[in-house]
XYZ file of N, CA and C in Angstrom:
420
model
N -12.311 5.274 -20.464
C -11.871 3.698 -20.941
C -10.695 3.367 -20.173
N -10.503 2.446 -19.451
C -9.556 1.923 -18.706
C -8.357 1.649 -19.829
N -7.348 1.712 -18.871
C -5.553 1.785 -19.407
C -5.057 0.189 -19.244
N -5.687 -1.003 -19.354
C -5.407 -2.172 -18.803
C -3.708 -2.338 -18.835
N -3.009 -1.949 -19.575
C -1.527 -1.906 -19.598
C -1.038 -1.363 -18.165
N -1.770 -0.512 -17.674
C -1.550 0.230 -16.231
C -2.130 -0.640 -15.119
N -2.861 -1.666 -15.236
C -3.316 -2.365 -13.933
C -2.448 -2.708 -12.917
N -2.227 -2.096 -11.754
C -1.511 -2.742 -10.843
C -1.238 -4.484 -10.562
N -2.195 -4.872 -10.717
C -2.057 -6.600 -10.552
C -0.969 -7.006 -11.877
N -1.201 -6.484 -12.984
C -0.504 -6.933 -13.891
C 0.837 -6.276 -14.175
N 1.307 -5.374 -13.554
C 2.338 -4.629 -13.429
C 3.657 -5.393 -12.204
N 2.735 -6.020 -11.530
C 3.283 -6.805 -10.246
C 4.564 -7.711 -10.458
N 4.081 -8.669 -11.364
C 5.194 -9.409 -11.890
C 6.333 -8.826 -12.716
N 6.550 -7.732 -13.352
C 7.726 -7.033 -13.717
C 8.699 -6.880 -12.839
N 8.383 -6.078 -11.587
C 9.360 -5.872 -10.515
C 9.331 -6.904 -9.526
N 8.806 -7.957 -9.577
C 8.981 -9.200 -8.729
C 10.349 -9.763 -9.382
N 10.036 -9.958 -10.550
C 11.322 -10.672 -11.193
C 12.348 -9.847 -10.772
N 12.460 -8.465 -11.207
C 13.818 -7.796 -10.918
C 14.063 -7.815 -9.690
N 13.159 -7.483 -8.559
C 13.858 -7.841 -7.310
C 14.037 -9.102 -6.897
N 13.805 -10.126 -7.189
C 14.316 -11.609 -7.336
C 15.898 -11.743 -7.737
N 15.966 -11.062 -9.073
C 17.365 -11.069 -9.542
C 18.369 -10.228 -8.631
N 18.007 -9.029 -8.207
C 18.695 -8.316 -7.171
C 18.949 -9.196 -6.147
N 17.959 -9.659 -5.519
C 18.277 -10.190 -4.284
C 19.131 -11.810 -4.516
N 18.967 -12.217 -5.525
C 19.985 -13.272 -5.444
C 21.291 -12.427 -6.378
N 21.525 -11.386 -6.677
C 22.960 -11.134 -7.207
C 23.451 -10.568 -5.604
N 22.735 -10.112 -4.906
C 23.174 -9.628 -3.392
C 23.542 -10.908 -2.721
N 23.294 -12.029 -3.027
C 23.505 -13.066 -1.949
C 22.560 -13.182 -0.998
N 21.264 -12.559 -0.968
C 20.325 -12.513 -0.105
C 19.452 -13.865 -0.140
N 19.219 -14.442 1.206
C 18.480 -15.759 0.808
C 17.317 -15.626 1.946
N 16.394 -15.796 1.530
C 14.891 -15.775 2.373
C 14.510 -17.002 2.667
N 13.896 -17.452 3.772
C 13.514 -18.819 4.263
C 12.347 -19.093 3.458
N 11.284 -17.735 3.230
C 10.238 -17.751 2.704
C 9.765 -16.636 2.202
N 9.185 -16.324 0.936
C 8.760 -14.682 0.350
C 7.230 -15.054 0.442
N 6.632 -14.245 0.727
C 4.771 -14.700 0.831
C 4.828 -13.537 -0.522
N 3.856 -14.142 -1.494
C 2.954 -13.129 -2.450
C 1.607 -13.485 -2.263
N 1.109 -12.380 -1.885
C -0.263 -12.077 -1.184
C -1.443 -12.176 -2.126
N -1.046 -12.226 -3.540
C -2.269 -12.477 -4.445
C -1.936 -14.046 -4.764
N -1.213 -14.726 -4.718
C -1.364 -16.346 -5.100
C -0.927 -17.540 -3.745
N -0.171 -17.089 -2.637
C -0.155 -17.977 -1.696
C -1.528 -18.238 -0.989
N -1.821 -19.337 -0.948
C -2.850 -19.976 -0.184
C -3.199 -19.465 1.452
N -3.946 -19.318 1.638
C -4.152 -18.851 3.315
C -3.674 -17.410 3.525
N -2.949 -16.969 2.754
C -2.718 -15.434 3.061
C -3.932 -14.647 3.756
N -4.720 -14.661 2.847
C -5.935 -13.887 3.130
C -6.595 -14.274 4.532
N -6.726 -15.149 4.637
C -7.438 -15.886 6.094
C -6.284 -15.347 7.041
N -4.962 -15.884 7.028
C -4.183 -15.351 7.794
C -3.880 -13.862 8.186
N -4.231 -13.016 7.190
C -4.184 -11.634 7.198
C -5.402 -11.322 8.039
N -6.470 -11.545 7.857
C -7.730 -11.402 8.648
C -7.772 -11.908 10.140
N -7.026 -13.063 10.465
C -6.913 -13.365 11.687
C -6.038 -12.208 12.636
N -5.255 -11.946 11.910
C -4.030 -10.953 12.331
C -4.728 -9.585 12.848
N -5.437 -9.369 11.587
C -5.843 -8.091 12.177
C -6.905 -7.819 13.187
N -8.040 -8.994 13.109
C -8.969 -9.304 14.133
C -8.378 -9.314 15.492
N -7.378 -9.977 15.410
C -6.385 -10.271 16.969
C -5.732 -8.773 17.283
N -5.483 -7.966 16.548
C -4.800 -6.649 16.788
C -5.984 -5.773 17.044
N -6.629 -5.834 16.448
C -8.236 -5.110 16.691
C -8.643 -5.397 18.217
N -8.813 -6.719 18.484
C -9.367 -6.827 19.752
C -8.443 -6.688 20.996
N -7.085 -6.438 20.740
C -6.089 -6.220 21.550
C -5.978 -4.682 21.714
N -7.108 -4.121 21.530
C -6.864 -2.687 21.385
C -5.412 -1.827 20.586
N -4.981 -2.625 19.798
C -3.863 -2.232 19.022
C -4.036 -1.058 17.952
N -5.329 -1.434 17.556
C -5.834 -0.593 15.850
C -6.561 0.731 16.802
N -6.283 1.918 15.868
C -7.071 2.911 16.157
C -7.819 3.190 15.052
N -8.920 3.407 14.902
C -9.902 3.598 13.990
C -9.782 5.376 13.804
N -9.434 6.137 12.707
C -8.926 7.250 12.377
C -9.554 7.360 10.932
N -10.132 8.792 11.065
C -10.234 9.358 9.552
C -9.314 10.197 8.955
N -8.422 9.932 7.698
C -7.223 10.391 7.126
C -7.898 10.501 5.759
N -7.237 11.814 5.167
C -7.406 11.839 3.463
C -6.862 10.571 2.691
N -7.616 10.160 1.601
C -7.396 9.262 0.778
C -7.668 9.611 -0.914
N -7.059 9.192 -1.415
C -7.466 9.280 -2.648
C -8.734 8.648 -3.065
N -9.636 9.194 -3.874
C -10.815 8.398 -4.703
C -11.315 8.906 -5.742
N -11.645 7.803 -6.332
C -11.967 8.024 -8.076
C -13.469 7.971 -8.122
N -13.950 8.831 -8.246
C -15.458 8.727 -8.509
C -15.906 8.247 -9.968
N -15.128 8.068 -11.022
C -15.918 7.200 -11.989
C -15.571 5.632 -11.660
N -14.745 5.177 -10.932
C -14.182 3.775 -10.672
C -15.138 3.472 -9.353
N -15.309 4.602 -8.587
C -16.406 4.337 -7.294
C -15.258 3.481 -6.509
N -14.186 3.775 -6.144
C -13.157 3.257 -5.215
C -11.883 4.091 -4.737
N -11.581 3.648 -3.570
C -10.591 4.199 -2.819
C -9.507 3.672 -3.655
N -8.176 4.327 -3.607
C -7.314 4.273 -4.510
C -6.038 3.974 -3.458
N -5.266 3.280 -3.338
C -4.120 2.613 -2.038
C -2.840 2.413 -3.806
N -1.810 2.745 -2.855
C -0.606 2.446 -3.381
C -0.588 2.612 -5.140
N -0.290 1.762 -5.886
C -0.028 1.880 -7.174
C -1.228 2.316 -8.214
N -2.729 2.235 -7.104
C -3.613 2.641 -8.089
C -3.938 4.111 -8.168
N -2.940 4.648 -7.752
C -3.395 6.409 -7.747
C -1.543 7.091 -8.595
N -1.620 7.457 -9.375
C -0.333 8.465 -9.474
C -0.341 9.826 -9.940
N 0.768 10.418 -9.398
C 0.865 11.799 -9.691
C 2.264 12.125 -9.539
N 2.503 13.518 -9.007
C 3.830 14.117 -8.918
C 3.946 14.075 -7.469
N 5.438 13.657 -7.123
C 5.758 13.405 -5.674
C 5.705 14.725 -4.931
N 5.172 15.064 -3.819
C 5.053 16.420 -3.469
C 6.184 17.094 -2.625
N 7.563 16.247 -2.772
C 8.859 16.663 -2.397
C 9.769 17.159 -3.407
N 9.594 16.297 -4.461
C 10.591 16.431 -5.600
C 9.998 16.699 -7.045
N 8.867 16.359 -7.058
C 7.913 16.289 -8.172
C 8.005 15.314 -9.281
N 8.810 14.450 -9.271
C 9.057 13.290 -9.958
C 7.809 12.524 -9.753
N 7.489 11.903 -11.013
C 6.502 10.707 -11.099
C 6.604 9.669 -10.273
N 5.238 9.897 -9.246
C 5.140 8.838 -8.184
C 3.760 8.174 -8.371
N 3.703 6.967 -7.468
C 2.607 6.645 -6.889
C 2.142 6.478 -5.482
N 0.914 6.405 -5.142
C 0.507 6.376 -3.717
C 1.419 5.687 -2.768
N 2.511 4.793 -3.158
C 3.024 3.931 -2.439
C 4.421 4.573 -1.992
N 4.873 5.931 -3.021
C 5.912 6.527 -2.283
C 6.675 7.046 -3.818
N 7.638 7.861 -3.567
C 8.687 7.953 -4.756
C 10.024 7.430 -4.777
N 10.228 6.818 -5.987
C 11.424 6.409 -6.241
C 12.409 7.333 -6.764
N 12.012 8.680 -6.719
C 13.017 9.575 -7.021
C 13.971 10.120 -5.655
N 12.905 10.555 -4.732
C 13.990 10.917 -3.883
C 13.750 9.931 -2.349
N 12.652 8.933 -2.467
C 12.330 8.377 -1.313
C 11.845 8.815 -0.174
N 11.403 10.201 -0.184
C 11.056 10.668 0.967
C 9.355 9.800 1.175
N 9.055 10.022 2.595
C 7.731 9.539 2.683
C 6.527 10.573 2.561
N 5.479 10.088 2.043
C 4.141 11.111 1.936
C 3.074 9.873 1.758
N 1.664 10.756 2.152
C 0.515 9.572 2.009
C 0.202 10.216 0.706
N -0.856 9.151 0.292
C -1.435 8.928 -1.125
C -1.976 10.285 -1.498
N -2.464 10.843 -0.682
C -3.607 12.128 -0.485
C -2.406 13.271 -0.639
N -1.007 13.333 -0.871
C -0.738 14.520 -0.970
C -0.129 14.113 -2.260
N -0.042 13.282 -3.131
C 0.117 13.278 -4.542
C -0.154 14.927 -5.436
N 0.590 15.278 -6.048
C 0.593 16.692 -7.007
C -0.546 15.840 -8.343
N -1.438 16.885 -8.869
C -2.160 16.428 -9.860
C -2.616 14.845 -9.841
N -3.211 14.210 -8.948
C -3.380 12.770 -8.646
C -4.466 12.072 -9.939
N -4.009 11.224 -10.634
C -5.048 10.408 -11.406
C -5.121 9.229 -11.083
N -6.387 8.564 -11.220
C -6.656 6.864 -11.260
C -5.743 6.299 -11.851
N -4.905 5.115 -11.587
C -4.214 4.528 -12.485
C -5.112 3.513 -13.253
N -6.557 3.003 -12.840
C -7.223 2.468 -13.527
C -7.702 2.900 -14.662
N -8.415 4.116 -14.943
C -9.166 4.924 -15.577
C -8.615 6.383 -16.017
N -7.613 6.656 -15.639
C -6.765 7.801 -15.977
C -7.911 9.347 -15.325
N -8.689 9.108 -14.646
C -9.772 10.565 -14.150
C -8.738 11.067 -13.036
N -9.135 12.269 -12.961
C -8.516 12.661 -12.039
C -9.432 12.572 -10.576
N -8.568 12.590 -9.567
C -8.979 11.895 -8.528
C -9.268 13.065 -7.127
N -10.045 12.857 -6.206
C -10.128 13.771 -5.065
C -9.828 13.087 -3.963
N -8.739 13.960 -3.022
C -8.947 13.276 -1.768
C -10.184 13.546 -0.661
N -10.490 12.476 -0.120
C -11.746 12.394 0.726
C -11.500 11.865 2.004
N -12.094 12.126 3.183
C -11.877 11.495 4.532
C -12.571 9.933 4.457
N -11.277 9.223 4.289
C -11.814 8.040 4.695
C -11.541 7.216 5.995
N -12.511 6.641 6.441
C -12.081 6.007 8.063
C -11.240 4.395 7.834
N -10.250 4.485 8.751
C -9.084 3.369 8.133
C -8.921 2.897 9.855
N -8.167 1.879 9.888
C -7.466 1.479 10.794
C -6.098 1.654 11.105
N -5.421 2.038 11.991
C -4.197 2.354 12.476
C -3.599 1.669 13.504
N -2.280 1.041 13.220
C -1.826 0.507 14.238
C -1.010 1.210 15.173
N -1.290 1.492 16.596
C -1.137 2.458 17.610
C 0.578 1.938 18.187
N 1.448 2.856 17.411
C 2.740 2.337 17.360
C 3.331 2.870 18.527
N 2.654 4.246 19.339
C 3.250 4.616 20.637
C 3.594 3.606 21.380
N 2.518 2.504 21.677
C 2.803 1.699 22.473
C 4.198 0.674 22.251
N 4.650 0.638 21.477
C 5.779 0.251 21.000
C 7.499 1.076 21.616
N 6.892 2.344 21.518
C 8.172 3.210 21.903
C 9.167 2.821 23.026
N 10.487 3.032 22.626
C 10.944 2.590 23.932
C 11.191 3.761 24.566
N 11.327 2.935 25.944
C 10.967 4.217 26.881
C 12.040 4.725 27.629
N 13.512 4.762 26.886
C 14.703 5.414 26.894
C 14.355 6.774 27.054
């Protein structure tokens, strides 16, 4: 049974309000803030950007491990997978650890579970596109 109170889309509004409040208290002003799920045209813009990056040879197709939930039949990114931080053990999600702030891949979570159905997940090889950052290295 899905834990609807844990759906990432439903959780998104809570931190958004806290982030906005922190930003305002810090006196940080933004010309524009994009909300990917509600801004009209964002999906079209993103598809156009990815198509351009691919056409310019800036994206590399690589297979990397990614958590997969068999009961949901879906790949799990970011907040869709939870588990323990591989560095400090604190509860974390596939987007990173708020405890130690050290980076890791979602497939590195310890005892990972699906945030949608609570089922254990497995890391599987998943073909994805990666930005070729080496092209942007400072030659110094």
